[in-house]
Short mmCIF file of C-alpha atoms and ligand atoms in Angstrom, two decimals:
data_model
loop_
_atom_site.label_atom_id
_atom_site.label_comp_id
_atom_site.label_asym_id
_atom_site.label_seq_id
_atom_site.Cartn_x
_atom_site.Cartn_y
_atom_site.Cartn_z
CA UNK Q 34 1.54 8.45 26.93
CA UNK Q 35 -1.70 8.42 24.56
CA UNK Q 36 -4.33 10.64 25.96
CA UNK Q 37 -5.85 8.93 28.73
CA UNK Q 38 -9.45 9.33 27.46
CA UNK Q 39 -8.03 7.37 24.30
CA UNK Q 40 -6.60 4.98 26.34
CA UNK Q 41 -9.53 3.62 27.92
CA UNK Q 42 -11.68 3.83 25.03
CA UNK Q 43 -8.64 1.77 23.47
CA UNK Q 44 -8.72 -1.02 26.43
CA UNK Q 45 -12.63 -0.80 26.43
CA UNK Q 46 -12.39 -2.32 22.86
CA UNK Q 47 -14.48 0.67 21.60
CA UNK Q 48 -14.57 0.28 17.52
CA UNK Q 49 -13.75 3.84 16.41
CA UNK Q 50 -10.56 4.06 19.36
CA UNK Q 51 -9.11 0.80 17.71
CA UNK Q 52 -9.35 1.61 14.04
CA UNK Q 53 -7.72 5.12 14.76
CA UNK Q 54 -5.22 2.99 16.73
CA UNK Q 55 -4.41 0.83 14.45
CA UNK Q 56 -3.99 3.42 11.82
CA UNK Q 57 -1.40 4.98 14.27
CA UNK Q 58 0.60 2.16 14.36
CA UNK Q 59 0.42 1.26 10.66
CA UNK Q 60 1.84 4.20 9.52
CA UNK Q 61 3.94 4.57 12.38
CA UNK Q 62 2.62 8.15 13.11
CA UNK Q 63 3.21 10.57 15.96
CA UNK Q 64 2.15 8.98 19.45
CA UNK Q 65 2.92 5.58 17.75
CA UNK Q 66 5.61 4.67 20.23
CA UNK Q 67 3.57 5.70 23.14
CA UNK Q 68 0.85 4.04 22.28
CA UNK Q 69 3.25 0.99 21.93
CA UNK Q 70 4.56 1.50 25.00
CA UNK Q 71 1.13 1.79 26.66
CA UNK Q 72 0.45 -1.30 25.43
CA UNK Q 73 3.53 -2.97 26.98
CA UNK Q 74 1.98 -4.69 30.30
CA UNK Q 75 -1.43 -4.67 29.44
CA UNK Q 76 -1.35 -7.62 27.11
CA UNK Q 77 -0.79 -11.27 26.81
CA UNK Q 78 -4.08 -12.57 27.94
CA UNK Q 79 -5.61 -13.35 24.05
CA UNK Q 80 -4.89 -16.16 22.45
CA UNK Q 81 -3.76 -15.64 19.44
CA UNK Q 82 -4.27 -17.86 15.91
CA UNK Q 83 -2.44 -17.69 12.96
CA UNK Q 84 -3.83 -19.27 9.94
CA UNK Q 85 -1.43 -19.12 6.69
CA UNK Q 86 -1.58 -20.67 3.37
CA UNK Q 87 -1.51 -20.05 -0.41
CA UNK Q 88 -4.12 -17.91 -1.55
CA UNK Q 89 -7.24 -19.32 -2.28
CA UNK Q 90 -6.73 -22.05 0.04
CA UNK Q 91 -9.54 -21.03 2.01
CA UNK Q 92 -8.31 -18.91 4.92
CA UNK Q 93 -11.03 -16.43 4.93
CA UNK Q 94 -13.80 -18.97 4.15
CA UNK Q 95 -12.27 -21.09 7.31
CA UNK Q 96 -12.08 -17.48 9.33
CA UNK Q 97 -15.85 -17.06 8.90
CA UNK Q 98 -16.86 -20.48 10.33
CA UNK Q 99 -14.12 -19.79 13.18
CA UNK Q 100 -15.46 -16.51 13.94
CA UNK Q 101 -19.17 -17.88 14.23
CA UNK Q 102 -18.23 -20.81 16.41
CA UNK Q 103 -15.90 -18.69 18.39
CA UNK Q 104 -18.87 -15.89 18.87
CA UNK Q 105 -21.34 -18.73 19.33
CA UNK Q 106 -19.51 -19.09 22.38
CA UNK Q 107 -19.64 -15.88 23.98
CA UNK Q 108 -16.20 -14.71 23.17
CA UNK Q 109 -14.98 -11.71 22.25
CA UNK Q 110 -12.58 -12.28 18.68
CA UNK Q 111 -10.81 -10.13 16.11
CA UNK Q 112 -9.42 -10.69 12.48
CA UNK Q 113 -6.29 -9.05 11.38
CA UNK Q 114 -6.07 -9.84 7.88
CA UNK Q 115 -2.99 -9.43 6.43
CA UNK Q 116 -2.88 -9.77 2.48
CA UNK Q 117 -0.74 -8.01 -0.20
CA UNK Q 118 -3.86 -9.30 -2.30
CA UNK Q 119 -6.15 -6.97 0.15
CA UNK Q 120 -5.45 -3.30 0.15
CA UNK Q 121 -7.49 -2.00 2.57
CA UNK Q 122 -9.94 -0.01 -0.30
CA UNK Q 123 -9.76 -3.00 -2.52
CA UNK Q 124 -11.53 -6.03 -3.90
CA UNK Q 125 -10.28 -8.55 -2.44
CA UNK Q 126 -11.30 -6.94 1.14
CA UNK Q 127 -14.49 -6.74 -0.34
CA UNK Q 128 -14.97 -10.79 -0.99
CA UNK Q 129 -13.29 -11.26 2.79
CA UNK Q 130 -16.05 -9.15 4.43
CA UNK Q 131 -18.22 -11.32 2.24
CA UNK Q 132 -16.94 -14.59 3.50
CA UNK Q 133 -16.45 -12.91 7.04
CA UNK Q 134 -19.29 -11.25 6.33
CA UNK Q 135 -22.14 -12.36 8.44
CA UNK Q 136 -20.08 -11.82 11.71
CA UNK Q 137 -18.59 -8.02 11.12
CA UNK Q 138 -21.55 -6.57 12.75
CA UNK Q 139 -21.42 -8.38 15.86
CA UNK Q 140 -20.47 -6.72 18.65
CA UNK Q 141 -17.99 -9.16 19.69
CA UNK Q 142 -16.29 -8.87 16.14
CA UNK Q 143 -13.60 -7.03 15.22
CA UNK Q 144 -12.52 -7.41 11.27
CA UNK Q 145 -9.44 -5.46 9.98
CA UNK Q 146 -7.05 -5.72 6.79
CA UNK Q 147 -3.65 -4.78 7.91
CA UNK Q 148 -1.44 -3.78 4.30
CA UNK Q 149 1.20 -6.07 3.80
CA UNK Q 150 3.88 -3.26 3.66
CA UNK Q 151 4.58 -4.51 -0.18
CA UNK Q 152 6.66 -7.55 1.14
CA UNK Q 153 5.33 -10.65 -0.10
CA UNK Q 154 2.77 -11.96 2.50
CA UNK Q 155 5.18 -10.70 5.36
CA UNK Q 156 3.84 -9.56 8.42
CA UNK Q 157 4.68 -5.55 8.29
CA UNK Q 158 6.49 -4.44 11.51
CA UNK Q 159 3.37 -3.07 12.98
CA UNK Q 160 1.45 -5.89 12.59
CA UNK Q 161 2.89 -7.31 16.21
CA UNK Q 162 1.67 -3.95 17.66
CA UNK Q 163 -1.96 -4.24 16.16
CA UNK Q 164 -1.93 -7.79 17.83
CA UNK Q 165 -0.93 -6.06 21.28
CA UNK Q 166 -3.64 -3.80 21.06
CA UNK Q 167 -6.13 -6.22 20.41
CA UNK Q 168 -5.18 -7.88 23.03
CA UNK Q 169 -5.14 -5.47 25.52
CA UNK Q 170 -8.64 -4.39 23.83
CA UNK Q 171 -9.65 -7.57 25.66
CA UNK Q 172 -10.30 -9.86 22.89
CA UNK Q 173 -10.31 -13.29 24.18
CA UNK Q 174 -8.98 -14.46 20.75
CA UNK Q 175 -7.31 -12.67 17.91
CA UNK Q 176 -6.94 -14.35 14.45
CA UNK Q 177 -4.31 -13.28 12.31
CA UNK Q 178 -4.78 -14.61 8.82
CA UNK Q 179 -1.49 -14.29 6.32
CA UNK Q 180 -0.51 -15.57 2.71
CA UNK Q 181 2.16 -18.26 3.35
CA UNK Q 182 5.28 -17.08 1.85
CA UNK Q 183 8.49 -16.95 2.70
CA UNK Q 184 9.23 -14.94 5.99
CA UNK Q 185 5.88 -14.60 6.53
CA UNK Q 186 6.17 -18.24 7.67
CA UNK Q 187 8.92 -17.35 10.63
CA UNK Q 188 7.07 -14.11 11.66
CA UNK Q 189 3.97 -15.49 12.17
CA UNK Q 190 5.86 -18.67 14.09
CA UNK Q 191 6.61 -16.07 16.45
CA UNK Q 192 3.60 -14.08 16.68
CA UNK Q 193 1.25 -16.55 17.04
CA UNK Q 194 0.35 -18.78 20.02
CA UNK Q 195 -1.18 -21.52 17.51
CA UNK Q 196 -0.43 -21.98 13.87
CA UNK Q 197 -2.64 -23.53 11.45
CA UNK Q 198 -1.38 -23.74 8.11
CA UNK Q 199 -4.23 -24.57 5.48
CA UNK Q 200 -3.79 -26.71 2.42
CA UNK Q 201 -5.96 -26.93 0.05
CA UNK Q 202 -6.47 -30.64 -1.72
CA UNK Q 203 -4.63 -31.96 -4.63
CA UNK Q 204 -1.36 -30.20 -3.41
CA UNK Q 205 0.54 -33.48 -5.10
CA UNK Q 206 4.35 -33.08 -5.96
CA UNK Q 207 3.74 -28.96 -3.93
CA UNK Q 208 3.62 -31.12 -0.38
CA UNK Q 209 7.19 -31.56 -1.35
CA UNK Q 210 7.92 -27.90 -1.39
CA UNK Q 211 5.77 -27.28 1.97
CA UNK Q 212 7.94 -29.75 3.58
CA UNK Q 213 10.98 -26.95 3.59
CA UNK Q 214 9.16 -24.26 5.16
CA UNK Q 215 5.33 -24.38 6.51
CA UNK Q 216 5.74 -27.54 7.83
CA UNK Q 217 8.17 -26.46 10.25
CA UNK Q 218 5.81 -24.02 11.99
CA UNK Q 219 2.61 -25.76 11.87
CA UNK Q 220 0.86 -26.92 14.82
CA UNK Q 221 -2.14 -27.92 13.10
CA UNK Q 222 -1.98 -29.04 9.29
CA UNK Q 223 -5.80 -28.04 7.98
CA UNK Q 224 -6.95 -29.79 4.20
CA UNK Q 225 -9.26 -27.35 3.57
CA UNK Q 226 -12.15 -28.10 1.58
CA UNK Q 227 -12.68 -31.38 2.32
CA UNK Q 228 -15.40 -31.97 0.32
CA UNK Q 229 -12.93 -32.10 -2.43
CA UNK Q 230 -12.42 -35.54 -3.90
CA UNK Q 231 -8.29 -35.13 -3.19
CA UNK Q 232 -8.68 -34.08 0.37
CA UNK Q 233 -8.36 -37.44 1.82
CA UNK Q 234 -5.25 -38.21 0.06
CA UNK Q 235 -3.52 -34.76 0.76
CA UNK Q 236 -4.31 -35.38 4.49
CA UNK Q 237 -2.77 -38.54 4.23
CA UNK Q 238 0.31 -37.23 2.56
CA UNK Q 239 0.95 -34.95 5.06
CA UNK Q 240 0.33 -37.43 8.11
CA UNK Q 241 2.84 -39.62 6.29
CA UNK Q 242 5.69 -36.08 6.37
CA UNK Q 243 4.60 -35.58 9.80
CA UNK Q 244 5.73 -39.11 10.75
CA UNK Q 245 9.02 -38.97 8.99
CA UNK Q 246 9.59 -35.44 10.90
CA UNK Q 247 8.69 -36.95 13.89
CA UNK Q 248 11.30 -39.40 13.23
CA UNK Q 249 14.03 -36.68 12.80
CA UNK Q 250 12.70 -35.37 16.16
CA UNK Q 251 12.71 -31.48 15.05
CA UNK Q 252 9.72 -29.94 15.48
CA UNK Q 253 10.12 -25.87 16.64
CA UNK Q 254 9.89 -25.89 20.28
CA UNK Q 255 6.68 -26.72 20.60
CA UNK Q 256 7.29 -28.56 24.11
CA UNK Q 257 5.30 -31.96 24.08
CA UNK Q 258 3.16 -30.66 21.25
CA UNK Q 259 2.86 -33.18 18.32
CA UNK Q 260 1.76 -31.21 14.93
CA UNK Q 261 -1.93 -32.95 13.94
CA UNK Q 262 -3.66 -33.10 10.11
CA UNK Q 263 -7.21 -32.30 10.15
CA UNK Q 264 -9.59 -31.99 7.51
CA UNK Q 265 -11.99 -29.41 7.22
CA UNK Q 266 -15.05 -28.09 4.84
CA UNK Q 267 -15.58 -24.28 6.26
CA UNK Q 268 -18.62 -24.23 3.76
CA UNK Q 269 -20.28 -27.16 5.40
CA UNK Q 270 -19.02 -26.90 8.78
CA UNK Q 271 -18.14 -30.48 8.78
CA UNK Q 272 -14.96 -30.99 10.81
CA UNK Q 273 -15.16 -27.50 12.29
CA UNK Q 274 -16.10 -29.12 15.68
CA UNK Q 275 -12.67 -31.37 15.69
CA UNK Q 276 -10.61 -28.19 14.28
CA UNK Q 277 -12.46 -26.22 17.82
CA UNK Q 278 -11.19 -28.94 19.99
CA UNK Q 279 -7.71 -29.18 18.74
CA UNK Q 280 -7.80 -25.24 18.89
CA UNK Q 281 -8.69 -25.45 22.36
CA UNK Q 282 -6.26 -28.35 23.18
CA UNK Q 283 -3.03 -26.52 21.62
CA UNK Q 284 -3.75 -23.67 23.47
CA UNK Q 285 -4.19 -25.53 26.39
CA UNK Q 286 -1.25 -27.28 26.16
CA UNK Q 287 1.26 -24.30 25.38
CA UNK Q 288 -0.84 -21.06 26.56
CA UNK Q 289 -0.69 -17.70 25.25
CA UNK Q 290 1.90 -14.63 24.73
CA UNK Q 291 4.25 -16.79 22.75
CA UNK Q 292 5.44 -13.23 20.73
CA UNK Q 293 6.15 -11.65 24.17
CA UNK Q 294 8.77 -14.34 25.04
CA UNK Q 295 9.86 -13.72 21.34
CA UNK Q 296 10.30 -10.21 22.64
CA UNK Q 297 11.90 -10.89 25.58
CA UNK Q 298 14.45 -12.92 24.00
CA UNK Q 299 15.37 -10.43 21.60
CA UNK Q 300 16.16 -7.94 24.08
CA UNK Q 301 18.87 -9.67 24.46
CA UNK Q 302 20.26 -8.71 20.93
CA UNK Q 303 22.94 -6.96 22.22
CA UNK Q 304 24.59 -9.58 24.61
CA UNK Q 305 24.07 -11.98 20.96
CA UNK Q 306 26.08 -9.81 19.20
CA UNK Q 307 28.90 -9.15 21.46
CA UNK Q 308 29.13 -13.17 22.41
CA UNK Q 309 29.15 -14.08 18.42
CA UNK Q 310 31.63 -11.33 18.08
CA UNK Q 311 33.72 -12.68 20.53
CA UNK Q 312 33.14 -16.35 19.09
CA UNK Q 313 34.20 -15.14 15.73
CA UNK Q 314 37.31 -13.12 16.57
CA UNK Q 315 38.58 -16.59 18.68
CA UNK Q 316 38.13 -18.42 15.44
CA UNK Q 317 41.55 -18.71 12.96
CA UNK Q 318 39.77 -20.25 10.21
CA UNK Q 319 37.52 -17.30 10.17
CA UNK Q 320 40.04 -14.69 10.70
CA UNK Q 321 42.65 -16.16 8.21
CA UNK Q 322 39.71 -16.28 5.74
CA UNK Q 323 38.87 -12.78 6.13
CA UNK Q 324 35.98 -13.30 7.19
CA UNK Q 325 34.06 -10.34 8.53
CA UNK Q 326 31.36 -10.60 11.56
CA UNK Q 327 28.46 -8.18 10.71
CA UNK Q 328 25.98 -8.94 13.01
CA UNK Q 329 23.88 -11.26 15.20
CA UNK Q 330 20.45 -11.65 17.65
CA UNK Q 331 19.23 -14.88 18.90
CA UNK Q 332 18.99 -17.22 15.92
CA UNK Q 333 20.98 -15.81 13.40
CA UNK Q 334 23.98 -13.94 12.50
CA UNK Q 335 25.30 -12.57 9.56
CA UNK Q 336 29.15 -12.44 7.96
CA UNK Q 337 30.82 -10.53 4.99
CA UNK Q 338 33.54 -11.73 3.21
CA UNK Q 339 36.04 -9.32 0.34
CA UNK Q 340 37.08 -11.99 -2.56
CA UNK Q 341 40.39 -11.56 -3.05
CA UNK Q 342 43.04 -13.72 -5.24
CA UNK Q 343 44.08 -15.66 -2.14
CA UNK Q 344 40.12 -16.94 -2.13
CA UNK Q 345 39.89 -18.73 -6.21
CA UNK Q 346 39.99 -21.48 -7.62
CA UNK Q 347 42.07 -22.78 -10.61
CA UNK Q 348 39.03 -21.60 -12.69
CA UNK Q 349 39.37 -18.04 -11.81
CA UNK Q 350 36.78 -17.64 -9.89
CA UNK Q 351 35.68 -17.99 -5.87
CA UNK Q 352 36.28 -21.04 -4.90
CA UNK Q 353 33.43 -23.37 -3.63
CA UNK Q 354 34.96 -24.47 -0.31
CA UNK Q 355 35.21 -20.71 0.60
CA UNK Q 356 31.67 -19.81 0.06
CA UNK Q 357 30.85 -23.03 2.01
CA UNK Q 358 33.08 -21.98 4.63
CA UNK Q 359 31.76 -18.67 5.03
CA UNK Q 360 28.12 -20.34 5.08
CA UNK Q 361 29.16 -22.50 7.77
CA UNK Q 362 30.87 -19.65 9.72
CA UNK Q 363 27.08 -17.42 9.96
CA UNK Q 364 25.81 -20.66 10.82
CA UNK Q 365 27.85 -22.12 13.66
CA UNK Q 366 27.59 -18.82 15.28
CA UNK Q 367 23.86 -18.81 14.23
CA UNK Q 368 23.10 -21.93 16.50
CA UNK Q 369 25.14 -20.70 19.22
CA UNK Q 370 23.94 -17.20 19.59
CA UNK Q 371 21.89 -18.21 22.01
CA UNK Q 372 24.29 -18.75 24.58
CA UNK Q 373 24.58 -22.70 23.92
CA UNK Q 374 26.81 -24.96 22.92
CA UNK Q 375 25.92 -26.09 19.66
CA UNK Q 376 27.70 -28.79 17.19
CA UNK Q 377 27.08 -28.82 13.54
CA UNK Q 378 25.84 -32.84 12.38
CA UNK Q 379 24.36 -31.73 8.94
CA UNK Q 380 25.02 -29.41 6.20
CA UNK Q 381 24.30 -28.67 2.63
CA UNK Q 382 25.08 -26.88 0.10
CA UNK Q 383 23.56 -25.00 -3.39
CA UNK Q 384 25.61 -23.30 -5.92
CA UNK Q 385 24.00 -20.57 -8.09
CA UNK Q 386 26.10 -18.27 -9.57
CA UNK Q 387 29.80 -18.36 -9.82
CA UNK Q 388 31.84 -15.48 -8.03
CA UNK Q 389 34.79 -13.46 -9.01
CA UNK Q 390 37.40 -11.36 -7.49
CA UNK Q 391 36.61 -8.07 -5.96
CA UNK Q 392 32.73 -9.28 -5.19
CA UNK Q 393 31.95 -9.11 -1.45
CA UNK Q 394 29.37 -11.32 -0.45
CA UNK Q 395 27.07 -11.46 3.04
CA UNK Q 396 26.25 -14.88 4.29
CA UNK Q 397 22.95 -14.49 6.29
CA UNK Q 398 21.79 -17.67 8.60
CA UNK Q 399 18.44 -17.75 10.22
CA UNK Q 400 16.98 -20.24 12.54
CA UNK Q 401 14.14 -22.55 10.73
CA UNK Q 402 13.05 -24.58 13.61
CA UNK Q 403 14.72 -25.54 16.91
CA UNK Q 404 13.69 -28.42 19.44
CA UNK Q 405 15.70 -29.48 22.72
CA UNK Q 406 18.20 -31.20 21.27
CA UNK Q 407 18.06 -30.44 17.62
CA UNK Q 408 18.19 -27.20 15.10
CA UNK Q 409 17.86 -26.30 11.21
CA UNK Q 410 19.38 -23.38 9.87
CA UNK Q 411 18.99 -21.79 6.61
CA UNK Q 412 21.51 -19.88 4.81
CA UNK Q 413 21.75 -17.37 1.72
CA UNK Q 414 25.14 -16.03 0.62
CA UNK Q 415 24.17 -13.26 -1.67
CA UNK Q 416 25.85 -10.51 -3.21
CA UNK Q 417 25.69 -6.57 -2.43
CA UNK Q 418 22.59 -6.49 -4.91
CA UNK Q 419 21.01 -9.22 -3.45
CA UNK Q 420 21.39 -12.11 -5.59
CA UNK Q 421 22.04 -15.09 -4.52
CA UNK Q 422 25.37 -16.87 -4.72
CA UNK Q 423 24.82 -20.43 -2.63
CA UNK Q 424 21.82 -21.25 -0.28
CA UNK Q 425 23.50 -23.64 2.65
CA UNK Q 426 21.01 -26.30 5.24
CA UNK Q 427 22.48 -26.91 7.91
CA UNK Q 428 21.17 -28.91 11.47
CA UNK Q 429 23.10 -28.60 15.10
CA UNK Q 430 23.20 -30.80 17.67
CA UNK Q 431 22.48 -29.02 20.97
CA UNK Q 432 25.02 -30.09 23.75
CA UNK Q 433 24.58 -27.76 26.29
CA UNK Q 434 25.38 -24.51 28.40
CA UNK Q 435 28.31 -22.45 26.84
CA UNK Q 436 31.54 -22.71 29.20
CA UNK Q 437 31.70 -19.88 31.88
CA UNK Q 438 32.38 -16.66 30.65
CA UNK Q 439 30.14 -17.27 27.79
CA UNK Q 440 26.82 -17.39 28.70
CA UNK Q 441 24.50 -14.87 27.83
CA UNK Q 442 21.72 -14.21 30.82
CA UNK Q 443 19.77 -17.45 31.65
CA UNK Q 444 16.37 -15.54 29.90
CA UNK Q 445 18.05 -16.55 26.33
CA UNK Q 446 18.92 -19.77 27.14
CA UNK Q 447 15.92 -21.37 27.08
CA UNK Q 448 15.70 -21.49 23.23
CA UNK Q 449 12.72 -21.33 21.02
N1 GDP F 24 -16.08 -26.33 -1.60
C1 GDP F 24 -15.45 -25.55 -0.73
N2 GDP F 24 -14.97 -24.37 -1.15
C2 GDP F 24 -14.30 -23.59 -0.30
C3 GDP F 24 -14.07 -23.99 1.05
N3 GDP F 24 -13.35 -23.04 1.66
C4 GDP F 24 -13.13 -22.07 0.74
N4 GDP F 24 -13.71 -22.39 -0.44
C5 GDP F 24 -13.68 -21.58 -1.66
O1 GDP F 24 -12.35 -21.33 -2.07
C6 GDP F 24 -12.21 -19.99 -2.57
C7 GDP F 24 -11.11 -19.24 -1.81
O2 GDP F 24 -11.49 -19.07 -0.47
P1 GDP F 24 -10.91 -17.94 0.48
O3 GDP F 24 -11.47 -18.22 1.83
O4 GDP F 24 -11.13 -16.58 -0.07
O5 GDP F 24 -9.37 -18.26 0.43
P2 GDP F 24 -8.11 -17.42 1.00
O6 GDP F 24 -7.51 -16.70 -0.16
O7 GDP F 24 -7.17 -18.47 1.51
O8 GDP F 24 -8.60 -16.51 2.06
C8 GDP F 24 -13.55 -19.33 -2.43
O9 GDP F 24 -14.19 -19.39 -3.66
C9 GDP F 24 -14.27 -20.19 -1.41
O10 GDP F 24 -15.65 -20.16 -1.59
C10 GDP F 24 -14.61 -25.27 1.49
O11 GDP F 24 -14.47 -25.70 2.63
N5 GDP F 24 -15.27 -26.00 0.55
MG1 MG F 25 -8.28 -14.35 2.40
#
């Protein structure tokens, strides 16, 4: 337990209290835990807003505006910036408190740079734990601004209540790429700088994915939520008021304390990993492969494989219908780790380096998005050293509950 004089400076929001705090949790340091666990209960009230994209898409710049409508308002709001571009005594912080700038002395504000933990835009560990403690600070709103790249994307799915995910005109052949990963996780699709002469057309490019998603019918959970495309010039204000309003709407519609579910779910890791243990010790294709389970939680699961002679081709090397297999196997029990029936429709498939006997490879499957009925998975076989080997798609079918004796408790079964 944190000093209780701490404490309630901590909940009172005071400015000194929260940037000690947050230190603390950074760095993991002694009373770290306790102060976690303080936190535990007192939070889930904020509302809390991602906003991701490539740098230089305009995420601070958008921040700013957000910030002075927000405080215009009479509500309480805090940044957590986190940017591998932004160490906390560097430049780049610099040109955010510029853009933020105006706001940081308000005392409604609260501006922070979090340190990216030297992954590549990811959301460090802690970062969930500064979010708690703004919350429980009694912010009404707490933005959390990231660079959008690669698991950055699914942590801040989870983390946030609402996810904007800003792109910047003239993205062209790049909408292409965003389609495989932002996309999924985006509530609200933002062309920044919409003064730009390419805006218009990048908005319409992306209304035009959104409709062939909607099509497919996977969007992450979301309920009845439909992802909009909105256009915005933060430097102007113009289209500020509509972004507010959609804001306000989302949050509305869905509520708050989305990463506490998250939470929830995951604590029940345990019952994951015995059921997809059990699942993959009932399978003979997996067992007669040699395939090894090494590990599951709710939406993904992991299994090793030893090449042997038994497992090559007439080249000499690993076989592509074993590496596919062993994809598939991480997979299926991927999509049903969460205690439901699931039934494979889809799957695909990416060769990148060829294999040989003696390698041991670790297939690794990870939820992208899931819906009621329908969910993506993504999967990298890689090697000891981390290279990659294949990268396997694959989309389920969700049928239903998992036959008694299977289910996991009814708190997991609700999906994403
Ligand atoms: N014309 C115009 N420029 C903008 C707008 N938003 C951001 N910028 C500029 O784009 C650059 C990058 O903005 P910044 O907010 O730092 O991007 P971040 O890296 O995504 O946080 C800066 O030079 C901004 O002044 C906008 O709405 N209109
Ligand atoms: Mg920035």
């Amino acid at each position: 337990m944190p000093h209780p004089d701490r404490l309630a400076a901590i909940l009172a929001g005071e400015r000194t209290a929260l940037a000690r705090a947050i230190s603390m949790l950074e760095n993991d340091a002694r009373g770290a835990a306790a102060l976690r666990a303080a936190l535990r209960g007192r939070c889930g009230r904020a509302h809390v807003l991602g906003i991701t994209g490539a740098p230089g898409a305009g995420k601070s710049t958008l921040i700013g505006a957000l910030l002075g409508a927000f405080l215009g308002r009479g509500l309480k709001v805090a940044v957590a910036a986190v940017d591998p571009s932004s160490p906390v005594s560097g430049g780049a912080l610099l040109g955010d408190r510029i853009r933020m700038g105006s706001h940081a002395g308000h005392e409604n504000c609260f501006i922070r740079s979090l340190s990216a933990r030297g992954q590549l835009g990811g959301l460090s560990a802690s970062t969930g734990a500064v979010v708690d403690l703004l919350d429980a600070a009694g912010f009404d709103t707490v933005i959390v601004e990231t660079v959008g790249a690669g698991q950055s994307e699914v942590d801040l799915a989870r983390l946030a209540d609402t996810r904007v995910v800003l792109c910047p005109p003239g993205l062209g052949d790049e909408v292409q790429a965003l389609k495989a990963g932002i996309l999924e996780l985006a509530d609200l699709l933002v062309v920044s700088k919409a003064d730009h002469p390419l805006a218009g057309r990048t908005a319409a490019e992306l209304r035009d994915m959104l409709a062939l998603r909607r099509h497919g019918g996977a969007h992450p959970g979301a309920g009845t939520w439909q992802p909009r495309v909105l256009e915005v010039d933060a430097a102007a204000g113009t289209g500020l008021e509509a972004l507010l309003e959609a804001i306000e709407e989302h949050r509305r519609a869905i509520g708050c304390g989305r990463r506490l579910q998250a939470r929830e779910a995951e604590a029940d890791t345990a019952d994951t990993a015995a059921l997809c243990a059990r699942l993959a010790a009932r399978d003979p294709f997996v067992t007669s492969l040699g395939g090894e389970f090494a590990g599951a939680r709710p939406g993904a699961a992991e299994v090793a494989l030893a090449i042997r002679a038994q497992h090559l081709n007439f080249n000499g090397t690993c076989h592509g219908g074993v590496i596919f297999a062993l994809a598939d196997t991480a997979f299926g029990l991927a999509s049903n780790s969460r205690g439901r029936l699931a039934a494979g429709i889809d799957a695909h498939v990416t060769y990148h380096s060829a294999v040989h006997e003696g390698e041991r490879l670790l297939a690794r499957a990870r939820e992208i998005s899931r819906s009621r009925k329908l969910a993506v998975y993504r999967v990298d076989v890689e090697r000891a050293d981390g290279t990659l080997v294949a990268a396997f798609t694959g989309t389920v079918f969700i049928t239903g509950a998992h036959p008694a004796g299977e289910g996991t408790s009814s708190r997991s079964a609700g999906g994403a």
